[in-house]
mmCIF file of C-alpha atoms in Angstrom:
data_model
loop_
_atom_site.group_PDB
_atom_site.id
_atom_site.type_symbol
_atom_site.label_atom_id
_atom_site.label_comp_id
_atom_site.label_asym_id
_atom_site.label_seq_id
_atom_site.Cartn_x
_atom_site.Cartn_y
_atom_site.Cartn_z
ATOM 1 C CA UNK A 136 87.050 -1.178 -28.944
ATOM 2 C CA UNK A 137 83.454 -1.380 -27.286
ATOM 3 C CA UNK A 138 82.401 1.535 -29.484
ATOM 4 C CA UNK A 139 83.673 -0.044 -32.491
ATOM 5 C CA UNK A 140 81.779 -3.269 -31.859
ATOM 6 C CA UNK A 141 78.399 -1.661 -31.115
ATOM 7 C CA UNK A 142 78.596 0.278 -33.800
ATOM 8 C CA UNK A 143 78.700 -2.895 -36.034
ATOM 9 C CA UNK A 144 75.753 -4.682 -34.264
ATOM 10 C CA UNK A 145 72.573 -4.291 -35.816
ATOM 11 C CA UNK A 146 70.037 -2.039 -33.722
ATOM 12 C CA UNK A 147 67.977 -3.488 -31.018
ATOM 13 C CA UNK A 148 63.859 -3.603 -32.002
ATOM 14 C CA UNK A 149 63.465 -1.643 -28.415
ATOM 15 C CA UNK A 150 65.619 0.720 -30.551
ATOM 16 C CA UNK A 151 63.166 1.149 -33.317
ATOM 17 C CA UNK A 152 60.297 1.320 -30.439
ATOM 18 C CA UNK A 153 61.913 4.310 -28.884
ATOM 19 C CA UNK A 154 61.974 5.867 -32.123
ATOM 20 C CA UNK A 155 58.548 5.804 -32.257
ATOM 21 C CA UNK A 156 58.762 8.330 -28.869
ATOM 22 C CA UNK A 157 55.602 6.337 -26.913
ATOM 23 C CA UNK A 158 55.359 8.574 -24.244
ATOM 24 C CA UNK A 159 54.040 11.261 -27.091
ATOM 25 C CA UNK A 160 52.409 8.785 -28.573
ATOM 26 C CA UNK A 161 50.228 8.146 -25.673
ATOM 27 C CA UNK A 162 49.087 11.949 -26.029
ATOM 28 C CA UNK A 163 48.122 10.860 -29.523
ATOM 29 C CA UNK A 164 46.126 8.011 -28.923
ATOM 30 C CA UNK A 165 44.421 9.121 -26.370
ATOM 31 C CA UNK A 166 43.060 12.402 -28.042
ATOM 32 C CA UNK A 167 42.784 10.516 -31.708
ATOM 33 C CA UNK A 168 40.553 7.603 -29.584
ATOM 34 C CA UNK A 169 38.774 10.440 -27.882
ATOM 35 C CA UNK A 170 37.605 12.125 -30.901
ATOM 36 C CA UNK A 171 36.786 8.967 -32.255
ATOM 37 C CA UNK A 172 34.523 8.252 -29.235
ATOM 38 C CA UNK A 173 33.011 11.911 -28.934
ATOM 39 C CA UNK A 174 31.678 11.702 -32.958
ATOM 40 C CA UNK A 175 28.251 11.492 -33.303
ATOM 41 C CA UNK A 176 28.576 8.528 -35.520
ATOM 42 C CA UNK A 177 28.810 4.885 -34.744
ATOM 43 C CA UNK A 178 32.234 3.316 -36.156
ATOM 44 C CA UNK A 179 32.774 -0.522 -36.324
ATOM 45 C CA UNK A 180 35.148 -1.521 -33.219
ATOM 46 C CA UNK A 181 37.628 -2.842 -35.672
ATOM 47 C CA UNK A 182 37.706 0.158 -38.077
ATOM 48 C CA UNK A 183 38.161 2.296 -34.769
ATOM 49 C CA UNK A 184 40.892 0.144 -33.645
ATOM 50 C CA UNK A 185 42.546 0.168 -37.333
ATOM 51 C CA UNK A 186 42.078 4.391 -37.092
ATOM 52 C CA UNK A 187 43.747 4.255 -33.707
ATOM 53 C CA UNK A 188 46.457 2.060 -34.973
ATOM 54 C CA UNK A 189 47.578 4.334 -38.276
ATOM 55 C CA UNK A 190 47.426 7.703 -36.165
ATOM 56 C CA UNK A 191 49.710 6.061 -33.825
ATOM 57 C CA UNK A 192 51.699 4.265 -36.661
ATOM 58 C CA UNK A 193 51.691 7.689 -38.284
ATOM 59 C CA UNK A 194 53.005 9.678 -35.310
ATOM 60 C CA UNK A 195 55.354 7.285 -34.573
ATOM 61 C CA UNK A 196 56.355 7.413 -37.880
ATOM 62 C CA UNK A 197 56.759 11.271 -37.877
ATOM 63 C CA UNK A 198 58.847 10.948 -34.858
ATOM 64 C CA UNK A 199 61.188 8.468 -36.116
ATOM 65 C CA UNK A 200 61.900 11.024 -39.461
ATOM 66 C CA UNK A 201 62.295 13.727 -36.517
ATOM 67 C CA UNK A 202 65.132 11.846 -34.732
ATOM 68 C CA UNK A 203 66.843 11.349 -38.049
ATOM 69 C CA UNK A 204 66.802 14.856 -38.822
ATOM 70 C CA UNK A 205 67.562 15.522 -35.556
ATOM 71 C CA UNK A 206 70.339 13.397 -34.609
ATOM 72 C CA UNK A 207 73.040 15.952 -34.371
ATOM 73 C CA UNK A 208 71.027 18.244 -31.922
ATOM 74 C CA UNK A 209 69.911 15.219 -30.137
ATOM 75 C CA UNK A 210 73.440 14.672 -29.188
ATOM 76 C CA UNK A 211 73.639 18.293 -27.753
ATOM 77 C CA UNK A 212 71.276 17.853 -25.157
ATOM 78 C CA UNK A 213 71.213 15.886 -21.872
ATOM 79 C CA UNK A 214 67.625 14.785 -21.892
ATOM 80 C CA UNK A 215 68.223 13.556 -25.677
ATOM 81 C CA UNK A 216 71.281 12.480 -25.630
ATOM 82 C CA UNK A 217 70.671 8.459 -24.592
ATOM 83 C CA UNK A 218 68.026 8.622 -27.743
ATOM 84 C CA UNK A 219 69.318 5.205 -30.110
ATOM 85 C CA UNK A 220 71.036 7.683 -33.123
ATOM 86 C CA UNK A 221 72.989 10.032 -30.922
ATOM 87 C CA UNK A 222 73.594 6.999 -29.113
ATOM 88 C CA UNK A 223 75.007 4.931 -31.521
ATOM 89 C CA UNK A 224 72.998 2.611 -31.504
ATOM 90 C CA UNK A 225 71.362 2.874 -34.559
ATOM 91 C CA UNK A 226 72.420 3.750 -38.295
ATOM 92 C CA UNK A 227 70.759 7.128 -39.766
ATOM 93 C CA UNK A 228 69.417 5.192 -42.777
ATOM 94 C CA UNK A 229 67.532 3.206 -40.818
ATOM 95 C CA UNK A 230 65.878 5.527 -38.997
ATOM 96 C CA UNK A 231 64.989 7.217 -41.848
ATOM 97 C CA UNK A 232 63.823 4.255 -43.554
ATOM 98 C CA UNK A 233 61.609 3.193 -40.848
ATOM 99 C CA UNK A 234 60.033 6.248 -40.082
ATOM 100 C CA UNK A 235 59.040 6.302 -44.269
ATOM 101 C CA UNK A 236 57.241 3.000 -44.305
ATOM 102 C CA UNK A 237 55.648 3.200 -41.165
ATOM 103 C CA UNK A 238 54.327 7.036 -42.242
ATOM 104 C CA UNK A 239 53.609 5.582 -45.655
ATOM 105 C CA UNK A 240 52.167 2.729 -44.235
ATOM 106 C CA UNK A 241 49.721 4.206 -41.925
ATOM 107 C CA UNK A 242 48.565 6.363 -44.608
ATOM 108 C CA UNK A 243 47.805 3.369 -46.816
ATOM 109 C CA UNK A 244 46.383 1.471 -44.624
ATOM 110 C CA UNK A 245 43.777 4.278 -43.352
ATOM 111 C CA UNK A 246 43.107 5.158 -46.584
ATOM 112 C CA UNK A 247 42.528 1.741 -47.700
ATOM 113 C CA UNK A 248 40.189 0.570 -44.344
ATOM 114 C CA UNK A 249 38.729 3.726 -43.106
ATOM 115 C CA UNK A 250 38.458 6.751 -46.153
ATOM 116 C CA UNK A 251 41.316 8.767 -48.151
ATOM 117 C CA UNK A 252 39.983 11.988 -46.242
ATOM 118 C CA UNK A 253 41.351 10.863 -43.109
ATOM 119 C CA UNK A 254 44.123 9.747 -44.504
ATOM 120 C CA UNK A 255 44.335 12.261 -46.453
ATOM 121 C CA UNK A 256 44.935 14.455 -42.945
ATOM 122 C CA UNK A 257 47.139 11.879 -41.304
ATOM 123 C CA UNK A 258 49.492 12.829 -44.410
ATOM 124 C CA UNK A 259 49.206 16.230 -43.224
ATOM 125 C CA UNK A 260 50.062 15.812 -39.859
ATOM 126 C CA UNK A 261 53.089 13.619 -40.924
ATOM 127 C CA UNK A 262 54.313 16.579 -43.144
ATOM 128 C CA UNK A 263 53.642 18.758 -41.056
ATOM 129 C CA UNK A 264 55.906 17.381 -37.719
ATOM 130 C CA UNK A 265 58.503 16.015 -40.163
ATOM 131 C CA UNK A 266 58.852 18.603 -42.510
ATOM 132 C CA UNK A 267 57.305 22.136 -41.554
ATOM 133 C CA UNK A 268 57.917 21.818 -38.116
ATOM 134 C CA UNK A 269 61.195 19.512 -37.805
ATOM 135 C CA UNK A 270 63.230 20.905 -41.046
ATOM 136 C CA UNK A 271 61.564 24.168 -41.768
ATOM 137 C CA UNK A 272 60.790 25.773 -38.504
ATOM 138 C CA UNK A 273 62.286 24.701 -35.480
ATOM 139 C CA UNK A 274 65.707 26.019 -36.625
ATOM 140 C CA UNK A 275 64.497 29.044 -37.525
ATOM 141 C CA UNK A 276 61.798 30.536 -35.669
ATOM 142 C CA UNK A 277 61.112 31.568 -31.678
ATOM 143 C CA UNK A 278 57.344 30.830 -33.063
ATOM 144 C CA UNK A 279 58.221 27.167 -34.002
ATOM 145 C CA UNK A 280 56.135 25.871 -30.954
ATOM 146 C CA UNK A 281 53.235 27.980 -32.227
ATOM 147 C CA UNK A 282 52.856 26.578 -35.707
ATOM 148 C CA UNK A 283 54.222 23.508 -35.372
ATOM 149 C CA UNK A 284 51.237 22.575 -32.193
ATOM 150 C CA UNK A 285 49.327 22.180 -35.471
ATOM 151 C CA UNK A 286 50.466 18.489 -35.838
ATOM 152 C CA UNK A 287 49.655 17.520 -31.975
ATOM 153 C CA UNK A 288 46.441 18.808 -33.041
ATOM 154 C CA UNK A 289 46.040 16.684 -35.746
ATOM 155 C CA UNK A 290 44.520 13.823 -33.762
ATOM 156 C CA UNK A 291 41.477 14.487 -32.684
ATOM 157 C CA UNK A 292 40.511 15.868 -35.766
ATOM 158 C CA UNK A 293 41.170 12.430 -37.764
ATOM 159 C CA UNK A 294 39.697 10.427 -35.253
ATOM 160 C CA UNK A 295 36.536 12.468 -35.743
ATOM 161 C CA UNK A 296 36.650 12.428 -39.520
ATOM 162 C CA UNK A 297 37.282 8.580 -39.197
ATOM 163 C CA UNK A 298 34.093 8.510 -37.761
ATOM 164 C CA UNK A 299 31.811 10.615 -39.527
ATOM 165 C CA UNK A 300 33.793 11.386 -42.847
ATOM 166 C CA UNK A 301 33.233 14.834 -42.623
ATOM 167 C CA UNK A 302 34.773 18.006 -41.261
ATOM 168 C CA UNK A 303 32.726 20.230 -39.032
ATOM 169 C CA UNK A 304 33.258 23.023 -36.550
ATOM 170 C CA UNK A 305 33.596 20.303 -33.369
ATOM 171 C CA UNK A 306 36.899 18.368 -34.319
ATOM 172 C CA UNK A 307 37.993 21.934 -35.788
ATOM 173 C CA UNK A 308 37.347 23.498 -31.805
ATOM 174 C CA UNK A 309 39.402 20.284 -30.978
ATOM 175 C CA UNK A 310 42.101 21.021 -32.976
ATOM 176 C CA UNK A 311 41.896 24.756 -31.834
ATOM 177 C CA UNK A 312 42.376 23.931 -27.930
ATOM 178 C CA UNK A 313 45.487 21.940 -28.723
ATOM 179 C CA UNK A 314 46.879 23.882 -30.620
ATOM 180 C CA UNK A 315 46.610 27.213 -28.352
ATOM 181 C CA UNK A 316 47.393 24.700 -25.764
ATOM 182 C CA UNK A 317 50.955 23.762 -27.061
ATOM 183 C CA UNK A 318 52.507 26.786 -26.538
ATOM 184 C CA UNK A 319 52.151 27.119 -22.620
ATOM 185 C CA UNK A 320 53.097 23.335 -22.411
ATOM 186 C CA UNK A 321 56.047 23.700 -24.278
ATOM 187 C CA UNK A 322 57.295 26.951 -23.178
ATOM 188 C CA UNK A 323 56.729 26.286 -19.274
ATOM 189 C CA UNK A 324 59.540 23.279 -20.245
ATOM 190 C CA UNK A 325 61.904 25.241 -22.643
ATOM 191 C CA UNK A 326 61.879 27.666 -18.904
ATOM 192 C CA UNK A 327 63.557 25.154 -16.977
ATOM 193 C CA UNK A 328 65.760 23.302 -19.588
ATOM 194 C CA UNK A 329 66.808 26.725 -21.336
ATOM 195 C CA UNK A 330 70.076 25.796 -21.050
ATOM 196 C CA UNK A 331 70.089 22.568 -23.039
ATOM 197 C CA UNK A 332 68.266 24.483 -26.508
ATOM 198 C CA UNK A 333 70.571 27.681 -25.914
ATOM 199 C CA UNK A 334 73.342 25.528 -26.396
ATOM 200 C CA UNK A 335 72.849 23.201 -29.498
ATOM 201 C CA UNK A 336 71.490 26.509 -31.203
ATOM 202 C CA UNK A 337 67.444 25.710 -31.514
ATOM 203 C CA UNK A 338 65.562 29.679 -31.114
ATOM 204 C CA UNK A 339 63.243 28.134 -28.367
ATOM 205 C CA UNK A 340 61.494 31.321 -27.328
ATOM 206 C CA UNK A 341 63.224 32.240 -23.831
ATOM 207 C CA UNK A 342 66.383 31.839 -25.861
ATOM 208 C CA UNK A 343 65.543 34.427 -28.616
ATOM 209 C CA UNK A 344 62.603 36.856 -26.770
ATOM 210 C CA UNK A 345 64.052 36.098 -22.907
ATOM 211 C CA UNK A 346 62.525 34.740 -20.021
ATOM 212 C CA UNK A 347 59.664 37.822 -19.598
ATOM 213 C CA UNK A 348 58.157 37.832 -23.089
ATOM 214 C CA UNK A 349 57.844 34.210 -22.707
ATOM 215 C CA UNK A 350 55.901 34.351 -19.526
ATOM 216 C CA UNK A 351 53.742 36.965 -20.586
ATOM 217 C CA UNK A 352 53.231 34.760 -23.658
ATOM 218 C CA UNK A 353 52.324 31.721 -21.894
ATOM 219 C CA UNK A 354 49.650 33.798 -19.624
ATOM 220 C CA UNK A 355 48.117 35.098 -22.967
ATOM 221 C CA UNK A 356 47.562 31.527 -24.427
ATOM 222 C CA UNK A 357 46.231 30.348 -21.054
ATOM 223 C CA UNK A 358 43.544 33.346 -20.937
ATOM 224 C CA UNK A 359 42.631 32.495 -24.627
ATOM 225 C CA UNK A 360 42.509 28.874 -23.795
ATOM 226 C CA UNK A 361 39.691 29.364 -21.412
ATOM 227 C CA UNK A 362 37.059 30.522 -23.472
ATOM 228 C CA UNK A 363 38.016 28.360 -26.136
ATOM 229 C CA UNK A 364 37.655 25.115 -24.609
ATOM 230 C CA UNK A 365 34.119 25.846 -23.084
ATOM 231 C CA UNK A 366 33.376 27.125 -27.039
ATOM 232 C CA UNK A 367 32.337 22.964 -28.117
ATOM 233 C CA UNK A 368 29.529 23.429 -25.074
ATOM 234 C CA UNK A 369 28.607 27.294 -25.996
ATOM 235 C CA UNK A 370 27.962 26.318 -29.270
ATOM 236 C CA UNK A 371 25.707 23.675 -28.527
ATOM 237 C CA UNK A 372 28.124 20.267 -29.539
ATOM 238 C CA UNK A 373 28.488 19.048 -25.678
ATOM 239 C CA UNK A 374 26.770 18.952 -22.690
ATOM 240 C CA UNK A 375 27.271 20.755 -18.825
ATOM 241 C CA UNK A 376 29.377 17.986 -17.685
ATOM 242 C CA UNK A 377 31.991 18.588 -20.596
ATOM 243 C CA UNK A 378 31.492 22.451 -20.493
ATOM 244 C CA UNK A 379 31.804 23.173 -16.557
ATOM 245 C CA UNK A 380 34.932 20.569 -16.701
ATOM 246 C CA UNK A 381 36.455 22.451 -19.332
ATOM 247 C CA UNK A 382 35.721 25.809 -17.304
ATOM 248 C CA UNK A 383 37.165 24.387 -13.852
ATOM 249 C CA UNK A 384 40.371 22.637 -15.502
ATOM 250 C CA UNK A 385 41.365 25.657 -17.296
ATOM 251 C CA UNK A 386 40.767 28.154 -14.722
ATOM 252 C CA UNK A 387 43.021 26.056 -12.799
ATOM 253 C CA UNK A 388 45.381 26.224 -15.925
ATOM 254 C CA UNK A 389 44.831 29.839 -16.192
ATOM 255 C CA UNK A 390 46.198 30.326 -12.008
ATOM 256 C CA UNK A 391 49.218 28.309 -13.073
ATOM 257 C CA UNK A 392 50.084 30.048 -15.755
ATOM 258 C CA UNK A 393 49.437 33.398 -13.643
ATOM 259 C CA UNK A 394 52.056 32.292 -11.070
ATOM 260 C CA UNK A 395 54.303 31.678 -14.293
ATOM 261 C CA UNK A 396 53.845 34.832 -16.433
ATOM 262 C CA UNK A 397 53.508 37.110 -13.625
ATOM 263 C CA UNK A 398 57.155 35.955 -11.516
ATOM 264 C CA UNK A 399 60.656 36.585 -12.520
ATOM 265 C CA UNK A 400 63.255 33.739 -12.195
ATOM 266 C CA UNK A 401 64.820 34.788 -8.605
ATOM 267 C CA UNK A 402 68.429 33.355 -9.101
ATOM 268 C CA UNK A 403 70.249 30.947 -11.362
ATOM 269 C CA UNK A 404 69.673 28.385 -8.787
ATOM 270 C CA UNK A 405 65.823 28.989 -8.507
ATOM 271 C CA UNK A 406 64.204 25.597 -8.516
ATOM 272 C CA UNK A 407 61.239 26.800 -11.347
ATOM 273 C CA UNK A 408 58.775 24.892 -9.269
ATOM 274 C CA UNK A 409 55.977 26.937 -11.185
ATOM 275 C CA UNK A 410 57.224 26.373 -14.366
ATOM 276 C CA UNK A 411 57.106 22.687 -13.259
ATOM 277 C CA UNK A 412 54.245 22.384 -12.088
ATOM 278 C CA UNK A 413 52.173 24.106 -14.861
ATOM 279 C CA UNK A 414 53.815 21.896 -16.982
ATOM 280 C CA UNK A 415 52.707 18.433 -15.449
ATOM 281 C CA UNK A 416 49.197 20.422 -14.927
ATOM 282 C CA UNK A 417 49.086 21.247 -18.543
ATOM 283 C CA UNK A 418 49.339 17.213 -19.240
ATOM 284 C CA UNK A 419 46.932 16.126 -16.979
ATOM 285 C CA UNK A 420 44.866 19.327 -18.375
ATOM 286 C CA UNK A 421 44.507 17.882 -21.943
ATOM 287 C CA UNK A 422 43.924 13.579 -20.534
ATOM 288 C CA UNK A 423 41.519 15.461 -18.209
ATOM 289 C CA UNK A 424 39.814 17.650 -21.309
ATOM 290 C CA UNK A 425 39.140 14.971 -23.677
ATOM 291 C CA UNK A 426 37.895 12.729 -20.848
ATOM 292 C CA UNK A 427 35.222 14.859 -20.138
ATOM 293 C CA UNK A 428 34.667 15.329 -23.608
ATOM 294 C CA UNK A 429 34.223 11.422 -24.123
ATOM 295 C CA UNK A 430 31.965 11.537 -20.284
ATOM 296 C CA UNK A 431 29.847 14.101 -22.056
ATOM 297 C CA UNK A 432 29.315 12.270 -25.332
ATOM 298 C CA UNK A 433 28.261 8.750 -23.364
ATOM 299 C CA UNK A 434 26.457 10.654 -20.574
ATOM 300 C CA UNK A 435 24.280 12.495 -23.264
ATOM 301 C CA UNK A 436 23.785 9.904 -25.857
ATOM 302 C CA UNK A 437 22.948 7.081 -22.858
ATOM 303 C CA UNK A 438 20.653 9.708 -21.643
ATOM 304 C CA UNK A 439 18.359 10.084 -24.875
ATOM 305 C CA UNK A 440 18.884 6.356 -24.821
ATOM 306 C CA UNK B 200 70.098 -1.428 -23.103
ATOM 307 C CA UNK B 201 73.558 0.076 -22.531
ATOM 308 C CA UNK B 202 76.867 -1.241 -23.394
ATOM 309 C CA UNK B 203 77.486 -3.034 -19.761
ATOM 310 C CA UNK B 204 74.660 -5.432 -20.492
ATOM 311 C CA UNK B 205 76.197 -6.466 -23.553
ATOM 312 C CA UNK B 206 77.675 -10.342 -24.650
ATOM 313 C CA UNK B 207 81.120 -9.866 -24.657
ATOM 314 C CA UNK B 208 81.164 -11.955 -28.073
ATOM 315 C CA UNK B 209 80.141 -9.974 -30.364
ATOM 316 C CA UNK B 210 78.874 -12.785 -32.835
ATOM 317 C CA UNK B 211 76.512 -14.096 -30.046
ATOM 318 C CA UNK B 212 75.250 -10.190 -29.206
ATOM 319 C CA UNK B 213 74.603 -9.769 -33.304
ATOM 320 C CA UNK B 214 72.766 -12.748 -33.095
ATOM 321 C CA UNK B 215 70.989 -12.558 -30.009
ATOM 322 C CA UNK B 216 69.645 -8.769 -31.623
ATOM 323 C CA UNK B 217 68.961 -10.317 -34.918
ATOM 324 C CA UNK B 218 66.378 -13.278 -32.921
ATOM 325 C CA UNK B 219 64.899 -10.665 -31.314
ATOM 326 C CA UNK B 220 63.981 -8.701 -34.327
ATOM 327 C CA UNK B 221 62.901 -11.569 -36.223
ATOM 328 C CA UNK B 222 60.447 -12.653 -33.571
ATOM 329 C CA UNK B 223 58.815 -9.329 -33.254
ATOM 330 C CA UNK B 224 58.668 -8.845 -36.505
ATOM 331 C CA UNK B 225 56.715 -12.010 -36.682
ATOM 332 C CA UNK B 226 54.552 -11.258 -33.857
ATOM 333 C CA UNK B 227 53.849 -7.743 -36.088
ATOM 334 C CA UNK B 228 53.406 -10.079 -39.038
ATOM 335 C CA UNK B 229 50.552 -12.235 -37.393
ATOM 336 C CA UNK B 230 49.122 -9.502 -36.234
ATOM 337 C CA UNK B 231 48.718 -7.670 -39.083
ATOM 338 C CA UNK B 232 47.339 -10.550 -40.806
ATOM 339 C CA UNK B 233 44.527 -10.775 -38.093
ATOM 340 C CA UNK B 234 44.081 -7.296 -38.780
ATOM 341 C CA UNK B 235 43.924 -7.494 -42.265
ATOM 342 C CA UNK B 236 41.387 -10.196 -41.747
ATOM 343 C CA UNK B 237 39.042 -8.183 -39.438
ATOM 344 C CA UNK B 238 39.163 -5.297 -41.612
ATOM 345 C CA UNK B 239 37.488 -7.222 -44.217
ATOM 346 C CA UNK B 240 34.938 -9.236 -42.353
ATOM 347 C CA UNK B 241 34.191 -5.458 -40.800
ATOM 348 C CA UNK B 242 34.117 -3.984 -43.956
ATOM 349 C CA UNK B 243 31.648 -6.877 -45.279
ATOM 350 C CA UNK B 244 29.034 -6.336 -42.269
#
């Protein structure tokens, strides 16, 4: 009888929030807002807000069209299983709905207040979560994590281009270090909830290649990862205080990830405290990254100032 | 929110949800109104 009736009530609005999955979208904002701040051009406050806004109306957008595709496999796993459709609490169509205009709408909006070549990427990045990644990869491929980083990687890259209107080899490097950065975040968590994908089907890659490929895997991203995010200073687009930042931060990724790749999992009950632990380094990695990044940018510019 | 919290009535809990949305949907209103507004005056400097 309680089923029945909450299945007639109309979803909560805190509903539709979670849909939008803020904890990611704090990720987003942050690295969008960074690469907003690290352009060499000056943006109007309020156009940087309104970029802000429609890459986080975007993502949360993309997310929302990921839960309704979703929904089923949601309901599989423990730490998705309270989400509002495998809940109950919601309707399908609405989620669908909902994650259409706001996707739709950030694109208009950005297009309309900041330049169609930014929007023109935030339509790529929505695509490319919702549709390459969600419907066409996940399900399919071990090397889902690997291509589908590209739309994590996205924002930087349009906060940049809302800035400058242009493309050039520094929000490209940004997109490159999140994107090789992915992996080894998302892998060092499909290690210790390997159970939960095994079972509703998804080829996560300790499912499909087993625990040892995937370690060695997420050691070769880190060691790739190092030289790549000192490249923006090698190359001349930031200063010492972003480059030896990116060099200490991931060398200490790099010694994580060597306690991960290079260990075997001792028993079934082996608390994965590595695993853990490079994966709540590997988040304060990328805040810590693109804060130096944005430290650089001020440090220099109020310098020639 | 889980079911626990819920109004036993159910007419009172559909309405209670259906407040709720309205006034944040207002609040998003407004604000994008304000917004809309800035853009312009930004877009004018």
């Amino acid at each position: 009888m309680t089923t029945t009736t909450a299945q007639a009530l109309p979803a909560e609005w805190r509903d539709f929030f979670a849909l939008t999955k803020p904890r990611v979208m704090s990720l987003v904002i942050f690295t969008g807002l960074c690469g907003l701040l690290a352009a060499p051009d000056h943006i109007n406050p309020v156009l940087g807000f309104t970029a802000i806004l429609c890459i986080a109306v975007g993502a949360g957008g993309a997310a929302a069209l990921n839960q309704w595709w979703e929904a089923d496999i949601d309901a599989g796993m423990k730490r998705t299983a309270a989400r509002p459709l495998p809940a109950g609490r919601m309707d399908r169509t609405s989620a669908r709905d909902f994650g259409i205009g706001l996707s739709v709408g950030s694109v208009l909006l950005m297009g309309l207040a900041i330049g169609w070549l930014a929007a023109a990427i935030l339509a790529l990045s929505i695509v490319y979560y919702a549709v390459i990644y969600t419907i066409w990869l996940k399900p399919r491929t071990p090397q889902n994590i690997v291509i589908g980083g590209g739309a994590g990687a996205f924002p930087p890259l349009i906060g940049w281009v809302a800035a400058t209107g242009d493309i050039t080899a520094m929000p490209v490097l940004l997109f490159a270090i999140i994107f090789f950065w992915t992996p080894p975040h998302f892998w060092a968590l499909a290690l210790f909830v390997k159970t939960d994908y095994a079972k509703v089907g998804i080829p996560m890659m300790p499912v499909v290649a087993g625990e040892t490929s995937t370690r060695r895997q997420i050691l070769a991203y880190a060691v790739l990862l190092l030289p790549l995010s000192a490249l923006p200073w090698f190359i001349g687009g930031t200063g010492a205080v972003y480059g030896v930042s990116a060099l200490v931060l991931s060398t200490g990724f790099l010694l994580l990830s060597l306690r991960v790749g290079l260990r075997q999992r001792a028993s079934e009950d082996d608390t994965m405290k590595p695993e853990k632990q490079l994966f709540g380094y590997s988040i304060v990695y990328l805040f810590a990254l693109f804060a130096a990044l944005v430290a650089d940018h001020w440090l220099v510019q109020g310098a020639i100032a | 929110m889980n079911q626990v919290d819920r109004n036993p009535d159910p007419e009172a809990e559909r309405m209670r949800i259906i407040r709720g949305r309205n006034r944040v949907f207002g609040v998003l209103l407004i604000g994008f109104a304000v917004l809309i507004f800035a853009i312009s005056i930004a877009k004018m400097a």
